[in-house]
Each structure stands twice: as C-alpha cells, then as structure tokens.
Amino acid sequence: MQQRSNFSPEDLAFDKHNIWHPYTSLTNPLPAYPIAAASGVRLKLADGRELIDGMSSWWTAIHGYNVPDLNRAVKDQLEKMAHVMFGGITHRPAIDLCKKLVEISPEGLEKVFLADSGSVAIEAAMKMAVQYRYTKGQPGRGKFMTISGGYHGDTSGAMSVCDPEGGMHHLFSEFLPKHFFADRPRKRFEESCLEEEFADLEQFFRLHADKCTAFILEPIVQGAGGMWFYAPDYLGKIRDLCDEHDLLLIADEMATGFGRTGKLFASEHAGISPDIMCVGKALTGGYMTQAAALTTQHVAAAICNGEAGVFMHGPTFMGNPLACAVANKNLELLLESNWQERVNAIETQLKQELSPLASTPSVKEVRVLGAIGVVEMEETVNVSDAQKCFVENGVWIRPFGNLIYLMPPYVIKERDLGQLVKAITNYINR
Ligand SMILES: *Cc1c(COP(=O)(O)O)cnc(C)c1O
C-alpha cells in the first residue's frame, strides 16, 4: 500500500461545498477525510497515515479491503463482461450466486430477485407483499406493520417503515404512506419477553392486521435505527402472529446477514423462516453494490398468477455480472473460513474490553452481540470531534447519535481490535 494521492485545497473545498456525503449539509459542511487506499483492515489517508477500520464500511467489508481473491474475481469477470442487461439474458455469475443464496438461506426461500442496492431490495420485498395480497383478492390490505427503531433504507417505501422519529416522517408526511408501528422490543438478546409484551403484540395485530399485508423488521439486531439487540422470542412471537393473522413476514437481513451476529442469518437465533428475506451489504464483501430479496414458492406463485402475471420490478443494474462474480467469491471465502470462530472471538474480546466502560458516568450502556460492539453514551456524540480524536488514535470509527460502535472485518487481529477499543476508551476519558 504505497500509493499516496494528492488532494489540492481546491479539491477538498469542492468536496466540502458541492458533494453531498450521506446525511450531510452543504451549507454547514464538515470536512471529509481523503482516503488514498485500503488494504487488509487498514484505510490509508492521503497524508500517509493508516487507520484501523472499525466499521467494515457499514457492515460490508467482512474480509477487509484489497482482498487478492476478490480482486481476482472482479478482474476475471471484467475480461468476460462488465455488465449486460438481465432482461431476457442470463449468465453464469447470477446463476451461481442465486443457487448459493437459496442453498444457505433459511428453509423455504428459493425464489431470488437480484436488486442493485439494499433499499431497492426492500422496495422489491414490499411490492412482492402487495402483489401477493392483490392476487389473493383481499382489498384494503396494502399496509405494513413494523416496529419502532427500525431502519430499512432511504428510498420512500423503505423509509416509510423506518422509525418515524429517526426518519423524520413529519418532514415527508405529505409524501410517505402511513404504516403501523409496534413498540420497540423491550427485552434484550439474553432475556425473554414478558407475557405483557406478548399481550400488547396480540392486541396490535388484532387492531391492524386486517389492513396489512406483511410485517417487516430487522431480525434480532436493529441497526442504524439504534443498534438494539432484542430477545429472540419476540421474533418467534411475530412469526406466530403473522401465521395466525395471515400476514407475510419480511426479514431485513441487510446488516445481520452473512454471520455478523454469530449465525449466518439472524433469523436462525429464533429458529424461524421468513416469507421474504432481504440481503445486501456484506453480500459482495464490500466490493460492489448488489442485494437480493428471496421468497417462497407460495408467494412467488401468487404474484405470478395475479393480474400483472409478472413481478413488476426490474432495475437497470440488477444481476450485474461483476457484482455477482465478486459475491460468489465472497461467499465462498466466508463459508470456507472459520467465520463462526472469528465472530465468537471478536464477541469475547469486545465483551471483555468494552464492558469496563459501562461504569464511566458519560456511558449509558455497553452491549455486544457477535462482531458488533456498542457503547451508548448519555449524550449525543459530536461526530467531528470524535472522529478527529479517533483519527489521532489511528482508527476509523464513525459514531451516530449517542452511539459509538464497532463492527470490524471478521479478519481483524486481536491487537488491532484492542486498538479500536483503546481509541474509544481514550475518547471517552479525554
Ligand atoms: C443498509 C440497510 C438497508 C439499505 O441498504 P442500502 O444498500 O443502503 O440501500 C436496509 N436495511 C438495513 C437493515 C440496512 O442496514
């Protein structure tokens, strides 16, 4: 990793004033750090400093960066074809990927829709549920149920089932459809739900199920909506209630999929299968944008036997061969690796080293599940101050709200993970 890139002050000023980064202002902009290269678990800043990556670029880079096998998969595919439309055409990388996804997914999920991003996979999943209901001849059941504190993406359908406050629904109230939100699960991952919570859920279904086609949620780990790990029996209860009230269950495994929580898919913690499952993020090991929505024979048949006769969705870049090829190699690397041991080791180390922070007055709580470590602060974290401190400590960590969290690549070494924890400790005790 010897590259150095030069960024002129004009480049950086242009970036600051003309380029929107995720959820940023162009009138009161914060500077972004120029990165020249990334390799292993390290991001290399343009000035030559190296940062240990604690974010896996938002859950994606599970094997780290510049991975020789993944590079080769992209290069080999590039020599054959970079892209080709998926309408009326098929190709080896897509067939191999969809076969693999069906093989490793929870039982019953066997029909695959490839999408060009996570949010689009969510849109596709929601449209599947709507078309399914239409065929069944059940008018008035086009709404969704979900839970507060969720995050499902930034397109409008996905956004309408994100947490109303976190998603600022009031800003978009004239635009977003209204859906039904149950309380955020109260009990933690290690706990069991109380009867009272189950009774509340039963009541919620009695009130709203007849207007809804599906229940959508993130299984076990609510990610960008608050990094909350909840009791598996809550998910089991939702599965039961969906069956009882004839609702489809959509599991958004975008963040949790491919081992992050210690199971290949988080639904496995509750031993359930959803009717529709969305995956993305780690699917391509952080190389390309690609996601998928999988469903059952039952749902697919209803969709295709309905008025349209087809599933009404088809993004330009769905099934992009480069993305499928790198996803195939990524899943091969994952499944042939000792990922479970790695995730367990990260969990153990995070539990040991992050937990002492819980006694610091500015810290509200520390929680760890799989390769995810969360320090919830009492107060909102000043992101640019925190980032500056982290960069000075040689790490890349990006907090949001009152949460400082780690979800490192699975390949991270004990020492580097220790360094990430130390940087958080230094920031909190600064
Ligand atoms: C990131 C994410 C999405 C959206 O994926 P994009 O690729 O950003 O569109 C949806 N659901 C969950 C749970 C996510 O973490």
Coordinates of C-alpha atoms and ligand atoms in Angstrom, one line a residue:
M1 CA 0.0 0.0 0.0
Q2 CA 2.5 2.6 -1.1
Q3 CA 0.1 4.9 -3.0
R4 CA -0.1 8.5 -2.0
S5 CA -2.8 10.6 -3.5
N6 CA -2.6 14.4 -3.7
F7 CA -5.7 16.4 -3.0
S8 CA -5.4 20.1 -3.6
P9 CA -7.1 22.5 -1.3
E10 CA -9.4 23.2 -4.2
D11 CA -10.3 19.6 -4.4
L12 CA -11.2 19.5 -0.8
A13 CA -13.1 22.8 -0.9
F14 CA -15.1 21.4 -3.9
D15 CA -15.9 18.2 -2.0
K16 CA -17.0 20.2 1.0
H17 CA -19.2 22.6 -0.8
N18 CA -20.5 20.7 -3.8
I19 CA -20.7 17.0 -2.9
W20 CA -23.3 15.6 -0.6
H21 CA -22.0 12.8 1.6
P22 CA -24.6 10.6 3.4
Y23 CA -26.8 12.7 5.6
T24 CA -24.7 15.9 5.4
S25 CA -25.2 19.6 5.0
L26 CA -23.8 21.7 2.1
T27 CA -24.3 25.0 3.9
N28 CA -22.7 24.0 7.2
P29 CA -20.4 21.2 5.9
L30 CA -17.9 19.1 7.9
P31 CA -14.7 18.1 6.2
A32 CA -14.4 14.6 4.9
Y33 CA -11.1 12.7 5.3
P34 CA -9.4 12.0 2.0
I35 CA -8.5 8.3 1.6
A36 CA -6.0 7.1 -0.9
A37 CA -6.2 3.3 -0.5
A38 CA -7.4 0.5 1.7
S39 CA -5.9 -2.9 2.4
G40 CA -6.5 -5.6 5.0
V41 CA -8.2 -3.9 7.9
R42 CA -6.5 -0.5 7.2
L43 CA -7.6 2.6 5.5
K44 CA -4.8 4.8 4.3
L45 CA -5.3 8.5 4.5
A46 CA -4.0 10.7 1.7
D47 CA -1.3 12.1 4.0
G48 CA 0.0 8.5 4.5
R49 CA -1.4 7.8 8.0
E50 CA -3.1 4.4 8.4
L51 CA -6.3 3.9 10.3
I52 CA -7.6 0.5 11.6
D53 CA -11.1 0.1 10.3
G54 CA -13.8 -0.4 12.9
M55 CA -16.8 0.0 10.6
S56 CA -16.3 -2.5 7.7
S57 CA -17.6 0.3 5.6
W58 CA -21.0 -0.1 7.0
W59 CA -21.2 -3.9 7.6
T60 CA -19.8 -4.7 4.1
A61 CA -16.1 -5.4 4.1
I62 CA -16.2 -8.6 6.1
H63 CA -12.9 -9.9 4.7
G64 CA -11.2 -6.5 4.8
Y65 CA -10.0 -4.5 1.8
N66 CA -8.0 -5.2 -1.3
V67 CA -8.5 -9.0 -0.8
P68 CA -6.5 -10.8 -3.5
D69 CA -9.2 -13.5 -4.2
L70 CA -11.9 -10.9 -4.5
N71 CA -9.8 -8.6 -6.7
R72 CA -9.1 -11.6 -9.0
A73 CA -12.8 -12.5 -9.2
V74 CA -13.6 -8.9 -10.4
K75 CA -10.7 -8.9 -12.9
D76 CA -11.6 -12.3 -14.3
Q77 CA -15.2 -11.3 -14.8
L78 CA -14.2 -7.9 -16.2
E79 CA -12.3 -9.7 -19.0
K80 CA -15.6 -11.5 -19.9
M81 CA -18.2 -8.8 -19.5
A82 CA -18.6 -6.0 -17.0
H83 CA -22.4 -5.7 -17.4
V84 CA -25.2 -6.9 -19.5
M85 CA -28.9 -6.3 -19.1
F86 CA -30.8 -9.0 -17.1
G87 CA -34.0 -8.8 -19.2
G88 CA -34.2 -11.8 -21.4
I89 CA -30.5 -12.7 -20.7
T90 CA -28.9 -14.8 -18.0
H91 CA -25.3 -15.5 -17.1
R92 CA -23.1 -17.8 -15.0
P93 CA -22.3 -15.4 -12.1
A94 CA -26.0 -14.8 -11.5
I95 CA -27.0 -18.4 -11.6
D96 CA -24.2 -19.4 -9.3
L97 CA -25.0 -16.7 -6.8
C98 CA -28.7 -17.4 -6.7
K99 CA -28.1 -21.1 -6.3
K100 CA -25.7 -20.4 -3.4
L101 CA -28.2 -18.0 -1.7
V102 CA -31.0 -20.5 -2.0
E103 CA -28.8 -23.2 -0.5
I104 CA -27.7 -21.2 2.6
S105 CA -30.9 -19.2 3.3
P106 CA -33.5 -20.3 5.9
E107 CA -35.8 -23.0 4.7
G108 CA -38.4 -22.3 2.0
L109 CA -36.7 -19.3 0.5
E110 CA -36.0 -20.4 -3.1
K111 CA -37.0 -17.6 -5.5
V112 CA -34.4 -14.8 -5.9
F113 CA -34.8 -11.3 -7.1
L114 CA -31.5 -9.5 -7.5
A115 CA -31.5 -5.8 -6.8
D116 CA -28.9 -3.1 -7.3
S117 CA -29.0 -1.8 -3.7
G118 CA -30.3 -2.7 -0.3
S119 CA -33.1 -0.1 -0.3
V120 CA -34.2 -1.4 -3.7
A121 CA -34.3 -4.9 -2.4
I122 CA -36.6 -3.6 0.4
E123 CA -38.8 -1.9 -2.1
A124 CA -39.0 -5.1 -4.1
A125 CA -39.9 -7.1 -1.0
M126 CA -42.7 -4.7 -0.1
K127 CA -44.0 -4.8 -3.7
M128 CA -44.0 -8.6 -3.6
A129 CA -46.2 -8.5 -0.5
V130 CA -48.6 -6.0 -2.1
Q131 CA -48.8 -8.0 -5.3
Y132 CA -49.3 -11.2 -3.3
R133 CA -52.2 -9.7 -1.5
Y134 CA -53.8 -8.3 -4.7
T135 CA -53.9 -11.8 -6.2
K136 CA -55.4 -13.2 -3.0
G137 CA -58.3 -10.8 -3.6
Q138 CA -58.0 -9.0 -0.3
P139 CA -58.6 -5.3 -0.9
G140 CA -57.8 -2.9 1.9
R141 CA -54.7 -4.9 3.0
G142 CA -52.0 -2.9 1.4
K143 CA -50.3 -1.5 4.6
F144 CA -47.4 -2.8 6.6
M145 CA -46.7 -3.5 10.2
T146 CA -43.3 -2.9 11.7
I147 CA -41.5 -2.0 14.9
S148 CA -40.2 1.3 16.1
G149 CA -36.5 1.9 16.0
G150 CA -36.1 0.1 12.7
Y151 CA -34.1 1.1 9.6
H152 CA -34.8 -0.3 6.1
G153 CA -33.2 2.2 3.7
D154 CA -33.6 5.7 2.3
T155 CA -35.9 5.2 -0.7
S156 CA -39.5 6.2 0.1
G157 CA -41.1 2.8 0.5
A158 CA -38.3 1.7 2.8
M159 CA -38.3 5.0 4.6
S160 CA -42.0 4.7 5.3
V161 CA -41.2 1.7 7.6
C162 CA -38.1 3.3 9.2
D163 CA -38.5 4.7 12.7
P164 CA -40.8 7.7 12.4
E165 CA -38.7 10.0 14.5
G166 CA -35.3 8.8 13.3
G167 CA -36.6 9.0 9.7
M168 CA -38.2 12.4 10.3
H169 CA -41.5 11.3 8.9
H170 CA -43.2 14.6 9.7
L171 CA -41.0 16.3 7.1
F172 CA -42.2 13.8 4.5
S173 CA -45.8 13.4 5.8
E174 CA -47.4 14.6 2.6
F175 CA -45.3 12.0 0.6
L176 CA -44.9 8.9 2.7
P177 CA -47.6 6.3 3.1
K178 CA -48.6 5.6 6.7
H179 CA -48.0 2.3 8.3
F180 CA -48.4 0.7 11.7
F181 CA -45.6 0.8 14.3
A182 CA -45.4 -1.5 17.3
D183 CA -43.2 -0.6 20.3
R184 CA -39.6 -1.4 20.0
P185 CA -38.9 -4.8 21.6
R186 CA -38.3 -4.3 25.3
K187 CA -36.2 -7.3 26.2
R188 CA -32.6 -7.7 25.3
F189 CA -31.0 -10.6 23.4
E190 CA -30.1 -12.6 26.5
E191 CA -33.6 -12.1 28.0
S192 CA -37.1 -13.5 27.4
C193 CA -40.2 -11.4 26.7
L194 CA -42.7 -10.9 29.4
E195 CA -46.3 -12.1 28.8
E196 CA -47.4 -8.5 29.0
E197 CA -45.3 -7.6 25.9
F198 CA -46.8 -10.6 24.0
A199 CA -50.3 -9.5 25.0
D200 CA -49.5 -6.0 23.6
L201 CA -48.4 -7.5 20.4
E202 CA -51.5 -9.7 20.2
Q203 CA -53.6 -6.5 20.6
F204 CA -51.6 -4.7 18.0
F205 CA -52.3 -7.5 15.5
R206 CA -56.0 -7.6 16.4
L207 CA -56.2 -3.8 15.8
H208 CA -54.3 -3.6 12.5
A209 CA -53.7 -7.0 10.8
D210 CA -56.8 -6.7 8.6
K211 CA -55.4 -3.6 6.9
C212 CA -51.9 -5.1 6.4
T213 CA -50.2 -7.5 4.0
A214 CA -46.9 -8.0 5.8
F215 CA -44.8 -7.4 8.9
I216 CA -41.3 -6.1 8.1
L217 CA -38.5 -6.0 10.7
E218 CA -34.8 -6.5 11.2
P219 CA -34.3 -9.8 13.0
I220 CA -32.6 -9.6 16.4
V221 CA -30.4 -6.6 15.6
Q222 CA -31.9 -3.2 14.8
G223 CA -29.0 -1.5 13.1
A224 CA -29.0 2.2 12.0
G225 CA -32.2 2.8 14.0
G226 CA -30.3 2.5 17.3
M227 CA -28.1 -0.6 17.4
W228 CA -30.5 -2.5 19.6
F229 CA -30.3 -6.3 20.2
Y230 CA -33.6 -7.9 21.2
A231 CA -34.9 -11.1 22.5
P232 CA -35.2 -14.0 20.0
D233 CA -38.6 -15.0 21.4
Y234 CA -40.0 -11.6 20.3
L235 CA -39.2 -12.6 16.7
G236 CA -40.7 -16.0 17.3
K237 CA -43.9 -14.4 18.6
I238 CA -44.1 -12.2 15.5
R239 CA -43.7 -15.3 13.3
D240 CA -46.6 -16.9 15.1
L241 CA -48.8 -13.9 15.0
C242 CA -48.1 -13.4 11.2
D243 CA -49.3 -17.0 10.7
E244 CA -52.3 -16.6 12.9
H245 CA -53.4 -13.4 11.1
D246 CA -52.3 -14.4 7.6
L247 CA -49.5 -11.8 7.2
L248 CA -46.3 -12.3 5.4
L249 CA -43.1 -11.8 7.4
I250 CA -40.3 -9.9 5.8
A251 CA -36.9 -10.2 7.4
D252 CA -34.5 -7.4 6.6
E253 CA -31.1 -9.2 7.0
M254 CA -29.2 -6.5 5.2
A255 CA -27.0 -5.7 8.2
T256 CA -27.3 -9.0 10.1
G257 CA -26.8 -11.4 7.1
F258 CA -23.7 -13.4 6.5
G259 CA -22.5 -14.1 10.0
R260 CA -22.4 -10.7 11.7
T261 CA -24.5 -11.8 14.7
G262 CA -22.8 -15.2 15.2
K263 CA -25.4 -17.1 13.0
L264 CA -25.3 -17.0 9.2
F265 CA -28.7 -15.2 9.3
A266 CA -30.1 -13.6 12.4
S267 CA -33.5 -15.3 11.9
E268 CA -31.7 -18.5 13.0
H269 CA -31.4 -17.2 16.6
A270 CA -35.2 -17.6 16.8
G271 CA -35.3 -20.7 14.6
I272 CA -37.8 -19.1 12.2
S273 CA -38.0 -18.7 8.4
P274 CA -39.5 -15.5 7.0
D275 CA -41.7 -15.4 3.9
I276 CA -39.4 -12.9 2.3
M277 CA -35.8 -12.1 3.2
C278 CA -33.6 -9.2 2.0
V279 CA -29.8 -9.4 2.0
G280 CA -27.2 -6.9 0.8
K281 CA -24.3 -5.1 2.5
A282 CA -21.8 -8.0 3.1
L283 CA -23.1 -9.9 0.1
T284 CA -20.3 -8.7 -2.1
G285 CA -17.7 -8.3 0.6
G286 CA -17.9 -4.5 0.2
Y287 CA -16.8 -4.5 -3.4
M288 CA -19.9 -3.6 -5.4
T289 CA -23.5 -2.6 -4.8
Q290 CA -25.8 -5.6 -5.1
A291 CA -28.6 -7.0 -2.9
A292 CA -31.4 -9.6 -3.1
A293 CA -34.9 -10.3 -2.0
L294 CA -35.7 -14.1 -1.6
T295 CA -39.1 -15.5 -1.2
T296 CA -41.0 -18.8 -1.2
Q297 CA -42.7 -20.8 -3.9
H298 CA -46.1 -19.9 -2.3
V299 CA -45.5 -16.1 -2.5
A300 CA -43.9 -16.3 -6.0
A301 CA -46.8 -18.3 -7.4
A302 CA -49.4 -15.9 -6.1
I303 CA -47.5 -12.9 -7.6
C304 CA -47.2 -14.5 -11.0
N305 CA -50.7 -15.8 -11.1
G306 CA -52.1 -12.4 -10.5
E307 CA -53.4 -9.7 -12.8
A308 CA -50.0 -8.5 -13.9
G309 CA -48.8 -12.1 -14.5
V310 CA -45.2 -10.9 -13.6
F311 CA -43.4 -9.4 -10.7
M312 CA -43.4 -5.7 -11.5
H313 CA -39.8 -4.6 -10.9
G314 CA -36.6 -4.6 -12.8
P315 CA -33.7 -2.2 -12.1
T316 CA -31.2 -1.5 -14.9
F317 CA -28.2 -2.9 -13.0
M318 CA -29.9 -5.9 -11.3
G319 CA -27.7 -9.0 -11.5
N320 CA -24.6 -7.0 -12.6
P321 CA -22.1 -9.7 -13.5
L322 CA -19.1 -8.0 -11.8
A323 CA -21.2 -7.8 -8.6
C324 CA -22.4 -11.4 -8.8
A325 CA -18.9 -12.7 -9.5
V326 CA -17.4 -11.0 -6.5
A327 CA -20.4 -12.0 -4.4
N328 CA -19.8 -15.6 -5.3
K329 CA -16.1 -15.5 -4.3
N330 CA -17.0 -13.5 -1.2
L331 CA -19.5 -16.2 -0.1
E332 CA -17.0 -19.0 -0.9
L333 CA -14.3 -17.3 1.2
L334 CA -16.8 -16.8 4.0
L335 CA -18.2 -20.3 4.0
E336 CA -14.8 -22.0 3.7
S337 CA -13.4 -19.9 6.5
N338 CA -13.8 -20.4 10.3
W339 CA -16.0 -17.3 10.4
Q340 CA -18.0 -18.6 13.4
E341 CA -14.9 -18.9 15.5
R342 CA -13.7 -15.5 14.3
V343 CA -17.0 -13.8 15.2
N344 CA -17.1 -15.6 18.5
A345 CA -13.5 -14.4 19.3
I346 CA -14.4 -10.8 18.4
E347 CA -17.5 -11.1 20.6
T348 CA -15.5 -12.4 23.5
Q349 CA -12.8 -9.7 23.2
L350 CA -15.4 -6.9 22.8
K351 CA -17.3 -8.1 25.9
Q352 CA -14.1 -8.2 27.9
E353 CA -12.6 -4.9 26.8
L354 CA -15.6 -2.7 26.1
S355 CA -17.6 -3.7 29.2
P356 CA -15.5 -1.8 31.8
L357 CA -16.5 1.4 30.0
A358 CA -20.1 0.8 31.3
S359 CA -19.0 2.2 34.7
T360 CA -18.0 5.6 33.2
P361 CA -20.6 8.3 34.1
S362 CA -20.9 9.5 30.5
V363 CA -21.7 6.0 29.3
K364 CA -25.2 4.8 29.5
E365 CA -24.7 1.2 28.4
V366 CA -22.3 -1.2 26.6
R367 CA -23.7 -4.1 24.6
V368 CA -22.1 -6.7 22.4
L369 CA -23.5 -9.3 20.1
G370 CA -21.4 -11.3 17.6
A371 CA -19.0 -9.0 15.8
I372 CA -20.9 -5.9 16.9
G373 CA -19.9 -3.7 19.9
V374 CA -21.9 -0.7 21.0
V375 CA -21.2 2.0 23.5
E376 CA -24.3 4.0 24.1
M377 CA -23.5 7.4 25.6
E378 CA -25.7 9.5 27.8
E379 CA -25.4 12.5 25.4
T380 CA -25.3 12.9 21.6
V381 CA -21.7 12.5 20.3
N382 CA -20.1 15.4 18.4
V383 CA -19.2 13.4 15.4
S384 CA -16.4 15.6 14.0
D385 CA -14.7 16.0 17.4
A386 CA -15.0 12.2 18.0
Q387 CA -13.7 11.4 14.5
K388 CA -10.7 13.8 14.9
C389 CA -9.8 12.0 18.2
F390 CA -10.2 8.6 16.6
V391 CA -8.0 9.5 13.6
E392 CA -5.4 10.8 16.0
N393 CA -5.6 7.4 17.7
G394 CA -5.1 5.7 14.3
V395 CA -8.6 4.2 13.9
W396 CA -11.7 4.8 11.8
I397 CA -14.9 4.8 13.8
R398 CA -17.9 6.9 12.9
P399 CA -20.5 7.4 15.7
F400 CA -24.1 8.4 15.2
G401 CA -26.5 10.0 17.6
N402 CA -25.3 8.9 21.1
L403 CA -23.8 5.6 19.8
I404 CA -20.2 4.8 19.3
Y405 CA -20.0 1.3 17.8
L406 CA -17.7 -1.2 16.2
M407 CA -18.4 -3.8 13.5
P408 CA -14.9 -4.7 12.3
P409 CA -14.0 -7.0 9.4
Y410 CA -14.1 -10.6 10.6
V411 CA -10.4 -11.0 9.8
I412 CA -9.3 -8.4 12.3
K413 CA -6.5 -9.4 14.6
E414 CA -6.7 -9.3 18.4
R415 CA -4.2 -6.4 18.6
D416 CA -6.0 -4.3 16.1
L417 CA -9.3 -4.8 17.8
G418 CA -7.7 -3.9 21.1
Q419 CA -6.5 -0.7 19.4
L420 CA -10.1 0.1 18.4
V421 CA -11.3 -0.4 21.9
K422 CA -8.5 1.7 23.3
A423 CA -9.3 4.6 21.0
I424 CA -12.9 4.6 22.2
T425 CA -11.7 4.5 25.8
N426 CA -9.3 7.4 25.1
Y427 CA -12.1 9.4 23.5
I428 CA -14.5 8.8 26.4
N429 CA -11.8 9.6 29.0
R430 CA -10.3 12.5 27.1
Ligands
LIG1 C1 -28.2 -0.5 4.9 C2 -29.5 -1.1 5.2 C3 -30.5 -1.0 4.2 C4 -30.4 -0.2 2.9 O1 -29.4 -0.7 2.1 P1 -28.7 0.3 1.1 O2 -27.8 -0.5 0.3 O3 -28.0 1.4 1.9 O4 -29.8 0.9 0.2 C5 -31.7 -1.6 4.5 N1 -31.9 -2.3 5.7 C6 -31.0 -2.4 6.6 C7 -31.2 -3.2 7.8 C8 -29.7 -1.8 6.4 O5 -28.8 -1.9 7.4

